Short mmCIF file of C-alpha atoms in Angstrom, two decimals:
data_model
loop_
_atom_site.label_atom_id
_atom_site.label_comp_id
_atom_site.label_asym_id
_atom_site.label_seq_id
_atom_site.Cartn_x
_atom_site.Cartn_y
_atom_site.Cartn_z
CA MET A 581 30.42 3.35 -15.57
CA THR A 582 31.64 6.59 -14.06
CA ASN A 583 32.39 9.95 -14.99
CA THR A 584 34.19 13.43 -13.86
CA ALA A 585 32.31 14.57 -11.23
CA ARG A 586 32.66 14.46 -7.78
CA ALA A 587 31.57 12.81 -5.70
CA SER A 588 29.48 14.17 -2.46
CA LEU A 589 28.93 10.24 -0.75
CA VAL A 590 30.58 7.21 -1.41
CA LEU A 591 30.40 3.90 -0.07
CA LEU A 592 32.52 1.81 -0.65
CA ASN A 593 33.27 -2.60 0.08
CA ALA A 594 29.54 -2.55 -0.02
CA ARG A 595 28.06 -5.95 -2.18
CA VAL A 596 26.52 -3.47 -4.30
CA LEU A 597 23.39 -5.63 -6.64
CA THR A 598 22.79 -3.87 -9.60
CA PRO A 599 20.31 -4.70 -12.39
CA SER A 600 20.87 -7.51 -14.61
CA LYS A 601 19.01 -7.22 -18.44
CA GLY A 602 16.12 -6.30 -16.33
CA ARG A 603 15.33 -9.81 -14.02
CA GLY A 604 16.31 -6.93 -11.40
CA PRO A 605 18.61 -6.26 -8.31
CA GLY A 606 21.36 -9.34 -8.57
CA PRO A 607 24.74 -10.89 -6.92
CA CYS A 608 27.65 -8.91 -6.74
CA HIS A 609 28.55 -7.22 -9.25
CA ALA A 610 30.25 -3.91 -8.09
CA GLN A 611 32.03 -2.28 -4.95
CA ALA A 612 31.18 1.31 -4.18
CA VAL A 613 28.96 3.77 -5.76
CA ALA A 614 28.98 7.41 -5.82
CA VAL A 615 26.61 10.22 -4.86
CA ALA A 616 27.40 13.82 -5.94
CA GLY A 617 24.21 15.82 -4.80
CA ASP A 618 21.00 13.25 -5.02
CA THR A 619 21.96 11.04 -7.98
CA ILE A 620 24.20 8.88 -8.28
CA ILE A 621 27.91 9.06 -10.87
CA GLY A 622 29.30 5.78 -10.06
CA VAL A 623 29.32 2.62 -9.42
CA GLY A 624 32.45 -0.12 -9.57
CA GLY A 625 35.20 -1.21 -7.67
CA ASN A 626 36.89 0.58 -4.83
CA SER A 627 39.41 2.35 -6.21
CA ILE A 628 37.38 3.95 -8.89
CA ILE A 629 34.94 5.46 -6.78
CA SER A 630 37.07 6.09 -4.29
CA ALA A 631 39.25 8.25 -6.34
CA MET A 632 35.79 10.33 -8.01
CA ALA A 633 35.89 11.33 -3.88
CA GLY A 634 35.61 14.54 -3.63
CA GLU A 635 37.17 17.53 -0.89
CA ASP A 636 34.62 17.17 1.23
CA ALA A 637 33.14 14.10 0.37
CA ARG A 638 31.79 11.59 3.45
CA THR A 639 32.57 8.01 3.47
CA VAL A 640 31.01 5.26 4.19
CA ASP A 641 32.19 1.76 5.06
CA CYS A 642 29.82 -0.88 4.23
CA ALA A 643 32.29 -3.42 5.53
CA GLY A 644 30.64 -6.31 2.73
CA MET A 645 27.03 -5.71 3.17
CA THR A 646 24.70 -6.08 0.64
CA LEU A 647 23.51 -2.21 -0.95
CA ILE A 648 20.12 -2.82 -3.12
CA PRO A 649 18.05 -0.22 -4.63
CA GLY A 650 15.44 1.81 -2.19
CA MET A 651 11.97 -0.01 -2.11
CA VAL A 652 8.58 1.02 -3.40
CA ASP A 653 5.94 0.84 -1.61
CA SER A 654 3.44 0.87 -5.01
CA HIS A 655 0.60 0.58 -2.53
CA CYS A 656 -0.54 2.37 0.61
CA HIS A 657 -1.92 4.76 2.34
CA LEU A 658 0.25 6.54 4.38
CA LEU A 659 -2.03 9.30 6.29
CA ALA A 660 -4.20 6.86 7.98
CA MET A 661 -1.45 4.29 8.70
CA ALA A 662 0.08 7.47 10.68
CA ALA A 663 -3.13 7.43 12.33
CA SER A 664 -3.43 4.59 12.94
CA LEU A 665 0.17 4.94 15.00
CA GLN A 666 -1.66 7.46 17.85
CA GLY A 667 -4.41 5.57 18.00
CA LEU A 668 -5.56 2.24 19.43
CA ASP A 669 -4.32 -1.00 18.18
CA CYS A 670 -7.95 -3.87 17.86
CA GLY A 671 -5.88 -5.99 15.63
CA PRO A 672 -6.33 -10.19 16.76
CA ALA A 673 -2.86 -10.39 18.21
CA ALA A 674 -4.46 -7.22 20.90
CA ILE A 675 -8.23 -8.01 21.29
CA SER A 676 -9.81 -11.42 21.12
CA SER A 677 -13.62 -10.61 21.73
CA ILE A 678 -15.77 -7.31 21.79
CA HIS A 679 -16.12 -8.13 25.10
CA GLN A 680 -12.54 -6.94 25.63
CA LEU A 681 -12.91 -4.59 22.95
CA ARG A 682 -15.58 -2.45 25.88
CA GLN A 683 -13.30 -2.44 28.66
CA VAL A 684 -9.93 -1.86 26.02
CA LEU A 685 -12.47 1.14 25.39
CA GLN A 686 -13.24 2.19 28.81
CA GLN A 687 -9.67 2.39 29.62
CA GLU A 688 -9.11 4.49 26.26
CA ALA A 689 -12.14 6.95 27.18
CA GLY A 690 -11.14 7.57 30.99
CA ALA A 691 -7.25 8.63 29.60
CA THR A 692 -8.82 11.55 26.82
CA PRO A 693 -10.68 14.32 28.09
CA GLN A 694 -14.65 13.83 27.34
CA GLY A 695 -16.09 14.99 24.06
CA GLN A 696 -13.19 14.02 21.98
CA TRP A 697 -12.77 11.28 19.78
CA VAL A 698 -11.41 7.56 20.29
CA ARG A 699 -10.06 6.28 17.67
CA GLY A 700 -9.11 2.30 17.20
CA PHE A 701 -7.63 1.16 14.91
CA GLY A 702 -7.52 -2.45 12.69
CA TYR A 703 -10.40 -4.39 15.23
CA ASP A 704 -11.19 -7.86 12.25
CA ASP A 705 -14.99 -9.48 13.34
CA GLY A 706 -13.74 -12.94 12.44
CA ALA A 707 -11.38 -12.81 15.14
CA PHE A 708 -14.06 -11.90 17.42
CA SER A 709 -14.94 -15.08 19.94
CA GLU A 710 -18.41 -13.45 19.18
CA ASN A 711 -18.18 -13.99 15.62
CA ARG A 712 -19.46 -10.49 14.27
CA HIS A 713 -18.53 -6.74 14.29
CA PRO A 714 -19.41 -4.75 17.50
CA ASN A 715 -22.24 -1.93 17.32
CA ARG A 716 -23.17 1.23 18.68
CA TRP A 717 -24.19 -0.15 21.58
CA ASP A 718 -21.24 -1.87 22.41
CA LEU A 719 -19.38 1.62 22.38
CA ASP A 720 -21.70 3.75 24.13
CA GLN A 721 -21.46 1.13 27.03
CA ALA A 722 -17.71 1.64 27.69
CA ALA A 723 -17.52 5.59 25.66
CA ALA A 724 -21.22 7.52 26.49
CA GLN A 725 -19.31 10.51 26.44
CA HIS A 726 -17.09 9.94 23.67
CA PRO A 727 -17.36 10.02 19.88
CA VAL A 728 -15.61 6.88 18.79
CA ARG A 729 -14.76 5.20 16.16
CA LEU A 730 -13.30 1.49 15.42
CA ASP A 731 -11.85 0.89 11.99
CA HIS A 732 -11.18 -2.03 10.06
CA ARG A 733 -8.45 -3.91 9.18
CA SER A 734 -9.53 -4.27 5.45
CA GLY A 735 -10.58 -0.31 6.07
CA HIS A 736 -13.47 -1.08 4.17
CA ALA A 737 -15.05 -0.89 6.95
CA SER A 738 -16.22 0.95 10.48
CA VAL A 739 -18.26 1.52 13.59
CA LEU A 740 -19.36 3.73 15.05
CA ASN A 741 -20.84 4.61 18.00
CA SER A 742 -24.22 6.62 19.18
CA GLN A 743 -21.73 9.53 20.19
CA GLY A 744 -20.88 9.35 16.45
CA LEU A 745 -23.40 9.28 13.96
CA GLU A 746 -24.27 12.20 15.76
CA LEU A 747 -21.34 14.06 14.90
CA ALA A 748 -21.69 12.55 11.45
CA GLY A 749 -25.55 12.85 10.92
CA ILE A 750 -27.05 9.70 10.51
CA THR A 751 -29.55 9.09 11.72
CA ARG A 752 -32.66 5.97 10.12
CA ASP A 753 -34.11 8.69 7.45
CA THR A 754 -29.57 8.72 6.19
CA PRO A 755 -29.88 7.11 2.73
CA ASP A 756 -27.29 5.22 1.95
CA PRO A 757 -24.77 7.13 0.31
CA ALA A 758 -23.97 5.40 -3.83
CA ASP A 759 -20.68 3.33 -3.57
CA GLY A 760 -21.72 2.43 1.09
CA VAL A 761 -24.31 0.52 3.00
CA ILE A 762 -25.42 1.65 5.97
CA HIS A 763 -25.88 -1.30 8.04
CA ARG A 764 -29.62 -0.90 9.84
CA ASP A 765 -31.68 -3.52 12.63
CA PRO A 766 -33.15 -5.09 10.60
CA ALA A 767 -36.51 -5.13 13.12
CA THR A 768 -36.40 -0.88 14.42
CA GLY A 769 -34.49 0.23 10.96
CA GLU A 770 -31.93 1.72 13.57
CA PRO A 771 -28.43 1.86 12.57
CA THR A 772 -26.22 -0.93 14.31
CA GLY A 773 -22.85 1.81 13.52
CA LEU A 774 -21.74 -0.73 10.89
CA LEU A 775 -20.70 1.59 7.97
CA LEU A 776 -19.49 -0.44 4.11
CA GLU A 777 -17.04 1.45 2.18
CA MET A 778 -17.54 4.56 3.93
CA ALA A 779 -15.12 6.46 4.90
CA GLY A 780 -14.86 9.19 2.14
CA PHE A 781 -18.68 9.93 3.55
CA LEU A 782 -17.05 9.77 6.84
CA ARG A 783 -14.45 11.97 5.90
CA ASP A 784 -16.99 15.21 4.38
CA ARG A 785 -19.24 14.96 7.30
CA LEU A 786 -16.84 14.51 9.89
CA GLY A 787 -13.13 16.82 9.14
CA VAL A 788 -11.20 16.92 10.44
CA THR A 789 -11.24 14.72 13.57
CA ARG A 790 -7.59 14.46 14.81
CA ASN A 791 -5.81 16.14 17.10
CA PRO A 792 -3.30 18.36 15.37
CA ALA A 793 -0.21 17.43 18.47
CA GLN A 794 -1.35 14.00 18.05
CA PHE A 795 -1.56 13.41 14.18
CA ASP A 796 2.04 15.25 13.98
CA ARG A 797 2.94 12.19 16.39
CA GLY A 798 2.22 9.97 14.79
CA VAL A 799 3.09 10.85 10.77
CA GLU A 800 6.99 11.85 12.81
CA SER A 801 6.86 7.33 14.42
CA LEU A 802 5.20 6.71 10.45
CA ASN A 803 8.27 8.44 9.63
CA THR A 804 10.65 6.58 11.49
CA ARG A 805 9.37 2.93 11.05
CA LEU A 806 9.43 3.50 6.80
CA LEU A 807 13.11 4.69 6.56
CA SER A 808 13.83 1.65 8.95
CA TYR A 809 12.47 -0.39 6.52
CA GLY A 810 14.26 1.17 3.87
CA ILE A 811 10.97 2.55 2.41
CA THR A 812 12.26 5.50 0.09
CA SER A 813 9.39 5.76 -1.84
CA VAL A 814 5.89 5.52 -2.01
CA GLN A 815 2.43 5.58 -4.05
CA ASP A 816 -0.22 6.53 -1.96
CA ALA A 817 -3.78 5.10 -2.99
CA GLY A 818 -6.76 6.93 -0.82
CA PRO A 819 -9.13 6.34 -3.38
CA SER A 820 -10.90 10.49 -2.28
CA ASN A 821 -7.69 12.16 -2.44
CA GLY A 822 -7.78 15.93 -4.21
CA LEU A 823 -5.91 18.61 -3.48
CA ASP A 824 -7.08 18.71 0.70
CA ARG A 825 -4.24 15.73 0.41
CA TRP A 826 -1.85 16.54 -1.34
CA GLN A 827 -1.35 19.87 0.83
CA THR A 828 -1.33 18.27 3.23
CA PHE A 829 1.54 16.50 1.63
CA ALA A 830 3.26 19.26 1.02
CA GLN A 831 3.32 19.94 4.29
CA LEU A 832 4.00 17.27 5.97
CA GLN A 833 7.54 17.16 3.48
CA GLU A 834 8.16 21.38 3.94
CA ARG A 835 8.42 21.31 7.90
CA GLY A 836 10.52 17.38 7.51
CA LEU A 837 8.04 14.69 8.90
CA LEU A 838 8.01 12.83 5.43
CA SER A 839 11.52 12.12 3.86
CA CYS A 840 10.23 9.42 1.55
CA ARG A 841 9.45 10.48 -2.27
CA ILE A 842 5.27 10.21 -2.68
CA THR A 843 3.38 9.78 -5.91
CA MET A 844 -0.54 10.57 -5.25
CA MET A 845 -3.67 8.51 -7.19
CA ALA A 846 -6.62 11.33 -7.19
CA GLY A 847 -9.20 10.09 -6.61
CA ALA A 848 -12.45 9.02 -9.33
CA SER A 849 -14.63 11.49 -7.44
CA ARG A 850 -12.00 14.10 -6.77
CA LEU A 851 -10.42 14.24 -10.12
CA SER A 852 -12.52 17.39 -11.10
CA GLU A 853 -11.64 19.09 -8.75
CA LEU A 854 -7.80 18.79 -9.15
CA GLN A 855 -7.70 19.50 -12.21
CA ARG A 856 -9.76 22.54 -12.49
CA ALA A 857 -6.83 23.71 -9.69
CA GLY A 858 -4.37 22.92 -13.23
CA PHE A 859 -3.08 18.90 -12.08
CA VAL A 860 -2.50 17.41 -14.58
CA TRP A 861 -0.69 13.51 -15.61
CA ARG A 862 2.41 13.83 -14.11
CA LEU A 863 2.87 17.16 -12.08
CA GLY A 864 5.02 18.08 -9.36
CA ASP A 865 8.22 16.10 -9.01
CA MET A 866 11.09 13.65 -7.91
CA TRP A 867 9.48 14.19 -4.47
CA LEU A 868 5.97 15.08 -5.09
CA ARG A 869 3.44 13.74 -8.00
CA LEU A 870 0.57 13.04 -9.26
CA ALA A 871 -0.11 10.18 -10.46
CA HIS A 872 -3.44 7.52 -11.27
CA VAL A 873 -7.07 7.92 -10.49
CA LYS A 874 -8.27 6.10 -8.04
CA ILE A 875 -12.00 3.83 -8.97
CA MET A 876 -13.12 1.73 -6.10
CA LEU A 877 -14.94 -1.88 -7.62
CA THR A 878 -16.25 -3.27 -5.13
CA PHE A 879 -19.11 -5.62 -3.67
CA THR A 880 -20.38 -3.81 -0.71
CA THR A 881 -24.05 -4.17 -1.19
CA GLY A 882 -24.27 -7.32 -2.69
CA THR A 883 -23.70 -6.21 -6.69
CA MET A 884 -21.08 -4.88 -8.01
CA ALA A 885 -20.17 -1.13 -7.49
CA PRO A 886 -20.24 0.83 -9.80
CA ASP A 887 -21.63 -1.76 -12.48
CA THR A 888 -19.33 -1.97 -15.49
CA GLU A 889 -20.82 0.48 -16.71
CA GLY A 890 -20.62 2.51 -15.05
CA LEU A 891 -16.13 1.82 -14.45
CA ARG A 892 -16.17 2.25 -18.17
CA GLU A 893 -17.86 5.78 -17.84
CA LEU A 894 -14.68 6.40 -14.30
CA VAL A 895 -12.26 4.72 -16.45
CA ALA A 896 -12.58 7.12 -19.80
CA ALA A 897 -13.37 9.36 -18.73
CA ALA A 898 -9.98 9.35 -16.84
CA HIS A 899 -8.30 8.22 -20.23
CA SER A 900 -9.53 11.34 -21.48
CA ALA A 901 -7.92 13.65 -19.73
CA GLY A 902 -4.55 11.98 -20.14
CA PHE A 903 -4.62 9.92 -16.87
CA PRO A 904 -4.40 6.04 -16.26
CA VAL A 905 -6.17 4.73 -14.08
CA ALA A 906 -6.28 1.71 -10.74
CA ILE A 907 -8.77 -0.13 -10.37
CA HIS A 908 -9.19 -1.44 -6.75
CA ALA A 909 -10.69 -5.42 -8.03
CA VAL A 910 -10.10 -7.59 -4.72
CA GLU A 911 -13.30 -10.72 -5.27
CA ARG A 912 -12.52 -12.64 -8.67
CA GLU A 913 -15.33 -10.62 -10.02
CA ALA A 914 -13.62 -6.99 -9.73
CA VAL A 915 -10.87 -8.61 -11.15
CA ALA A 916 -12.80 -10.33 -13.97
CA ALA A 917 -14.24 -6.57 -15.13
CA ALA A 918 -11.57 -4.32 -14.68
CA ALA A 919 -10.14 -6.82 -16.95
CA ARG A 920 -12.45 -6.55 -19.34
CA VAL A 921 -13.27 -3.44 -19.33
CA ILE A 922 -9.71 -1.69 -19.62
CA GLU A 923 -8.96 -3.97 -22.47
CA SER A 924 -11.62 -2.62 -24.11
CA GLU A 925 -10.65 1.00 -23.29
CA MET A 926 -6.51 0.46 -24.15
CA GLY A 927 -8.20 -1.16 -27.50
CA SER A 928 -10.05 1.70 -28.49
CA ILE A 929 -7.34 4.44 -27.73
CA LEU A 930 -4.80 2.32 -29.63
CA ALA A 931 -7.45 1.83 -32.95
CA ALA A 932 -8.23 5.49 -32.90
CA GLU A 933 -6.59 7.51 -35.48
CA ALA A 934 -5.68 10.58 -33.43
CA ASP A 935 -3.32 11.51 -31.18
CA HIS A 936 -4.94 10.58 -27.76
CA PRO A 937 -3.64 12.79 -24.67
CA PHE A 938 -3.61 9.37 -22.22
CA SER A 939 0.54 8.47 -22.56
CA GLY A 940 1.91 5.32 -20.06
CA PRO A 941 2.33 3.70 -17.94
CA TRP A 942 -0.90 1.58 -19.11
CA ASP A 943 -3.55 0.98 -16.15
CA ARG A 944 -3.30 -1.19 -13.63
CA ILE A 945 -5.40 -3.57 -11.50
CA GLU A 946 -4.64 -2.92 -7.59
CA HIS A 947 -4.51 -6.42 -5.71
CA CYS A 948 -6.11 -8.59 -7.47
CA ALA A 949 -6.45 -11.28 -4.00
CA GLU A 950 -8.49 -13.96 -6.57
CA CYS A 951 -6.99 -14.53 -9.59
CA PRO A 952 -7.90 -18.00 -10.62
CA PRO A 953 -6.10 -19.76 -13.63
CA ASP A 954 -8.82 -18.20 -15.48
CA LEU A 955 -8.59 -15.43 -15.50
CA VAL A 956 -5.03 -14.96 -16.37
CA ASP A 957 -5.48 -14.45 -19.47
CA LEU A 958 -8.20 -12.22 -18.94
CA VAL A 959 -5.53 -9.38 -17.47
CA ARG A 960 -2.99 -10.71 -19.62
CA ARG A 961 -4.81 -9.11 -22.49
CA SER A 962 -5.63 -5.82 -20.90
CA GLY A 963 -2.67 -4.81 -20.77
CA ALA A 964 -2.99 -3.30 -17.09
CA TRP A 965 0.06 -4.06 -14.26
CA VAL A 966 -1.39 -5.91 -11.71
CA VAL A 967 -0.03 -3.87 -8.15
CA THR A 968 -0.38 -5.99 -5.20
CA GLN A 969 0.47 -7.67 -1.71
CA PRO A 970 2.15 -10.53 -0.85
CA GLY A 971 2.64 -9.02 2.56
CA LEU A 972 -1.56 -9.87 2.79
CA ILE A 973 -0.38 -13.86 2.29
CA TYR A 974 2.47 -13.34 5.52
CA TRP A 975 0.13 -11.54 8.12
CA HIS A 976 -2.65 -13.20 7.61
CA GLY A 977 -2.46 -16.12 5.66
CA ASP A 978 -3.25 -18.46 8.30
CA GLU A 979 -5.98 -17.71 9.07
CA TYR A 980 -6.70 -17.30 5.24
CA ASN A 981 -6.16 -21.23 6.08
CA THR A 982 -9.49 -22.42 8.31
CA ARG A 983 -11.56 -19.03 6.23
CA VAL A 984 -11.28 -19.73 2.42
CA GLU A 985 -12.65 -22.60 0.27
CA PRO A 986 -9.94 -24.24 -0.34
CA PRO A 987 -9.55 -24.12 -4.42
CA LEU A 988 -9.81 -20.55 -3.81
CA LEU A 989 -6.03 -21.02 -2.27
CA PRO A 990 -3.50 -21.49 -4.49
CA HIS A 991 -4.93 -18.12 -6.06
CA LEU A 992 -4.32 -15.98 -3.17
CA TYR A 993 -2.23 -12.86 -4.22
CA PRO A 994 -1.48 -14.99 -7.31
CA VAL A 995 2.51 -13.62 -8.66
CA GLY A 996 3.95 -16.46 -9.40
CA THR A 997 1.05 -17.48 -11.59
CA LEU A 998 0.56 -13.74 -12.80
CA SER A 999 4.99 -13.48 -13.86
CA ARG A 1000 5.33 -16.23 -15.28
CA ALA A 1001 2.16 -15.68 -18.06
CA GLY A 1002 4.59 -12.30 -18.54
CA ILE A 1003 1.88 -10.40 -16.61
CA PRO A 1004 4.26 -7.01 -14.94
CA VAL A 1005 3.61 -6.98 -11.18
CA ALA A 1006 4.51 -5.10 -8.24
CA PHE A 1007 4.43 -5.64 -4.67
CA GLY A 1008 3.17 -2.73 -2.46
CA SER A 1009 1.08 -3.12 1.58
CA ASP A 1010 -2.00 -1.67 1.75
CA ALA A 1011 -1.02 -0.32 4.81
CA PRO A 1012 -1.87 -0.44 7.32
CA VAL A 1013 -4.06 -3.29 6.83
CA THR A 1014 -0.10 -4.94 7.30
CA ASP A 1015 2.61 -3.46 7.97
CA PRO A 1016 4.60 -1.66 5.37
CA ASN A 1017 8.03 -3.97 6.27
CA PRO A 1018 9.02 -5.23 2.82
CA TRP A 1019 10.37 -8.14 3.99
CA PRO A 1020 7.99 -10.53 5.41
CA ALA A 1021 6.02 -9.17 1.88
CA ILE A 1022 9.53 -10.83 0.44
CA TYR A 1023 9.20 -14.22 2.03
CA ALA A 1024 5.74 -15.11 1.58
CA ALA A 1025 6.61 -14.32 -1.95
CA VAL A 1026 9.03 -16.39 -1.97
CA THR A 1027 7.80 -19.53 -0.02
CA ARG A 1028 4.50 -19.36 0.48
CA GLY A 1029 5.00 -18.70 4.37
CA THR A 1030 2.77 -17.18 6.73
CA ARG A 1031 4.02 -16.10 10.37
CA SER A 1032 3.39 -18.91 11.74
CA GLY A 1033 5.10 -20.88 9.46
CA ALA A 1034 2.06 -22.91 7.84
CA THR A 1035 2.69 -22.16 3.98
CA VAL A 1036 -0.81 -21.07 1.61
CA PRO A 1037 -2.26 -23.31 0.90
CA PRO A 1038 -0.91 -25.71 3.82
CA VAL A 1039 1.59 -28.68 2.02
CA GLU A 1040 -0.08 -31.27 0.29
CA GLU A 1041 1.37 -34.52 2.11
CA ASP A 1042 3.21 -35.48 -1.75
CA GLY A 1043 5.13 -32.02 -0.33
CA ARG A 1044 4.25 -30.63 -3.50
CA VAL A 1045 5.66 -26.69 -4.25
CA ASP A 1046 2.88 -24.19 -4.34
CA VAL A 1047 2.91 -22.53 -8.06
CA GLN A 1048 2.91 -18.89 -6.76
CA ARG A 1049 6.68 -18.98 -5.30
CA ILE A 1050 8.87 -16.71 -7.06
CA PRO A 1051 12.59 -16.16 -6.94
CA VAL A 1052 15.01 -13.82 -4.38
CA ARG A 1053 15.15 -12.13 -7.61
CA GLU A 1054 11.74 -11.46 -9.11
CA ALA A 1055 10.44 -10.31 -5.47
CA LEU A 1056 14.10 -7.25 -5.38
CA ARG A 1057 12.56 -6.58 -8.52
CA MET A 1058 8.78 -6.08 -7.88
CA TYR A 1059 10.13 -4.11 -4.95
CA THR A 1060 12.18 -1.63 -6.50
CA GLU A 1061 12.47 -1.07 -10.24
CA ALA A 1062 9.35 -2.66 -11.31
CA GLY A 1063 7.93 -0.75 -8.50
CA ALA A 1064 9.38 2.46 -10.28
CA GLN A 1065 7.95 0.75 -13.35
CA SER A 1066 4.26 1.03 -12.44
CA GLU A 1067 4.49 4.36 -11.46
CA GLY A 1068 5.94 6.00 -14.60
CA THR A 1069 9.72 6.66 -12.95
CA GLU A 1070 11.92 4.11 -13.67
CA ASP A 1071 14.31 6.54 -16.14
CA ASP A 1072 15.24 7.85 -12.27
CA LYS A 1073 15.47 5.46 -9.23
CA GLY A 1074 14.73 1.75 -9.07
CA THR A 1075 18.33 0.51 -9.41
CA ILE A 1076 20.97 1.20 -9.00
CA GLU A 1077 22.69 3.04 -12.29
CA THR A 1078 24.91 5.80 -12.81
CA GLY A 1079 23.07 8.48 -13.40
CA LYS A 1080 20.07 7.80 -11.30
CA LEU A 1081 18.45 8.92 -8.12
CA ALA A 1082 21.03 8.02 -5.00
CA ASP A 1083 18.65 6.08 -2.93
CA LEU A 1084 19.98 3.12 -1.25
CA ILE A 1085 19.17 0.75 1.19
CA LEU A 1086 22.68 -0.83 2.45
CA LEU A 1087 21.47 -4.88 4.62
CA ASP A 1088 22.77 -6.88 7.12
CA ASN A 1089 21.79 -10.01 5.81
CA ASP A 1090 22.53 -10.47 2.10
CA PRO A 1091 18.89 -11.75 0.48
CA PHE A 1092 20.48 -14.20 -2.24
CA GLU A 1093 22.89 -15.62 0.40
CA VAL A 1094 20.85 -15.65 3.69
CA ALA A 1095 19.07 -18.92 4.91
CA THR A 1096 14.81 -18.59 3.31
CA ALA A 1097 13.45 -18.03 6.73
CA ASP A 1098 14.93 -15.52 7.38
CA LEU A 1099 14.22 -13.30 4.71
CA ALA A 1100 11.33 -12.34 7.00
CA VAL A 1101 13.67 -10.26 9.24
CA ILE A 1102 16.04 -8.89 6.83
CA ARG A 1103 16.77 -4.95 8.36
CA PRO A 1104 18.50 -2.61 6.62
CA VAL A 1105 21.31 0.29 8.94
CA LEU A 1106 22.09 2.36 6.19
CA THR A 1107 18.69 3.82 4.36
CA ILE A 1108 19.57 7.47 2.12
CA ILE A 1109 17.60 9.42 0.01
CA GLY A 1110 18.80 11.79 -2.77
CA GLY A 1111 22.37 10.69 -1.64
CA GLN A 1112 21.61 12.07 2.31
CA VAL A 1113 21.49 9.19 4.47
CA VAL A 1114 18.07 10.10 6.46
CA TRP A 1115 18.44 6.82 8.74
CA GLU A 1116 20.71 4.77 10.14
CA GLY A 1117 19.67 1.04 12.57
#
């Protein structure tokens, strides 16, 4: 389809993956794309598109490479990822014991001015030879003259040393916050430094602990990484996102430090604050816009928090304010509770005679990590989207095979079962929990393969094909078109069609022709956002 506008950018000699009857990008259907300003104005053959070029148009010869829509990461944590890129890597590949952790922290403290924070990211207690979390005394041995904070790879636990606890005002007399746990020595009652589900608490108590120059470097590094992966849009799922986070994102975009489009979820605890400032559902533009209300549903305290009635109240409050919700639900019990509450609440809305301020897209269940067959129909009946992370199968699947009870392994991040049940699914990375590169995640969705070459669950002797595998076309759709649908922007992006935003990536390999084992190493060579080339590899 074409029009008579003059193009400012033309891409010729490409294999253009255009949508096919709602099934996502398919094999080559066009050779070229014309762009005027930030919008696609033509998709078709080389001769037709060439004739649309304006006098000063830039022409890109794609040399037969594959052109697909820009990727949408539908669940990530941008600022945490930026911070992690400038902090100390404490992941399993770097550190395998608390003894080694102390040594590395000591070296880092020696290079850090006294009194400044030492930050580490991605530690995994299960990967340490001691098979436990580090504690304040471990960190004190390494850096007694600095406040120290380590963040668990899950993002749901942190460890502070004694100086860090003091700055946060945490003592033996500090009560646990409503949704978190201050771990304590059973003999003395003293805080051990391990804090569960307390990121928001620490943010309120400590304020900004980052070095501004170092933070800017982290954001710049993150921006380059996202663009090099072909990620042109992200949905930030911070559970404490409020007016301050919105302003930070706006400033980072204005300063040119972040190039991607951002859809920001609103933390449930910050919704009133945003409303008082005049924020409503979908406020903003295609660069920065407000989306779902993020609700955390966890089992950190040993029981579900919030309880079912509390969850129902949070969902109803968001809907009454005109917002859909995105409920963090990892464990099967949380998935079940989220689905039941969403089904009940949406049923009440649809049955109401009067108009209701809430309008789609539908609510979401984030992660849905444990979803055995008995829960699939419940999730389907709720009408919720599932935004999940198959990349965790790639990055952490080898550990799942040794730590997770075998009957549950086939039902971790069950994208195949969910999709066949008619449940709408989109993909995200949950970065910094995993690297935001979408291609290992696509590989895992198609193969259930881990980075070691194993599968989750391990292949049985009869060579049974895992039911969670999905076709390449479907996996691509979940990172493009479905990503846009999950935030309600499908009319503007997610596919290569006339009238949509020119967010495009040119790949070094065709995902429909490359060997399956090579899906994980596909790389963009060109990333375009809004008709502007923002990265070239």
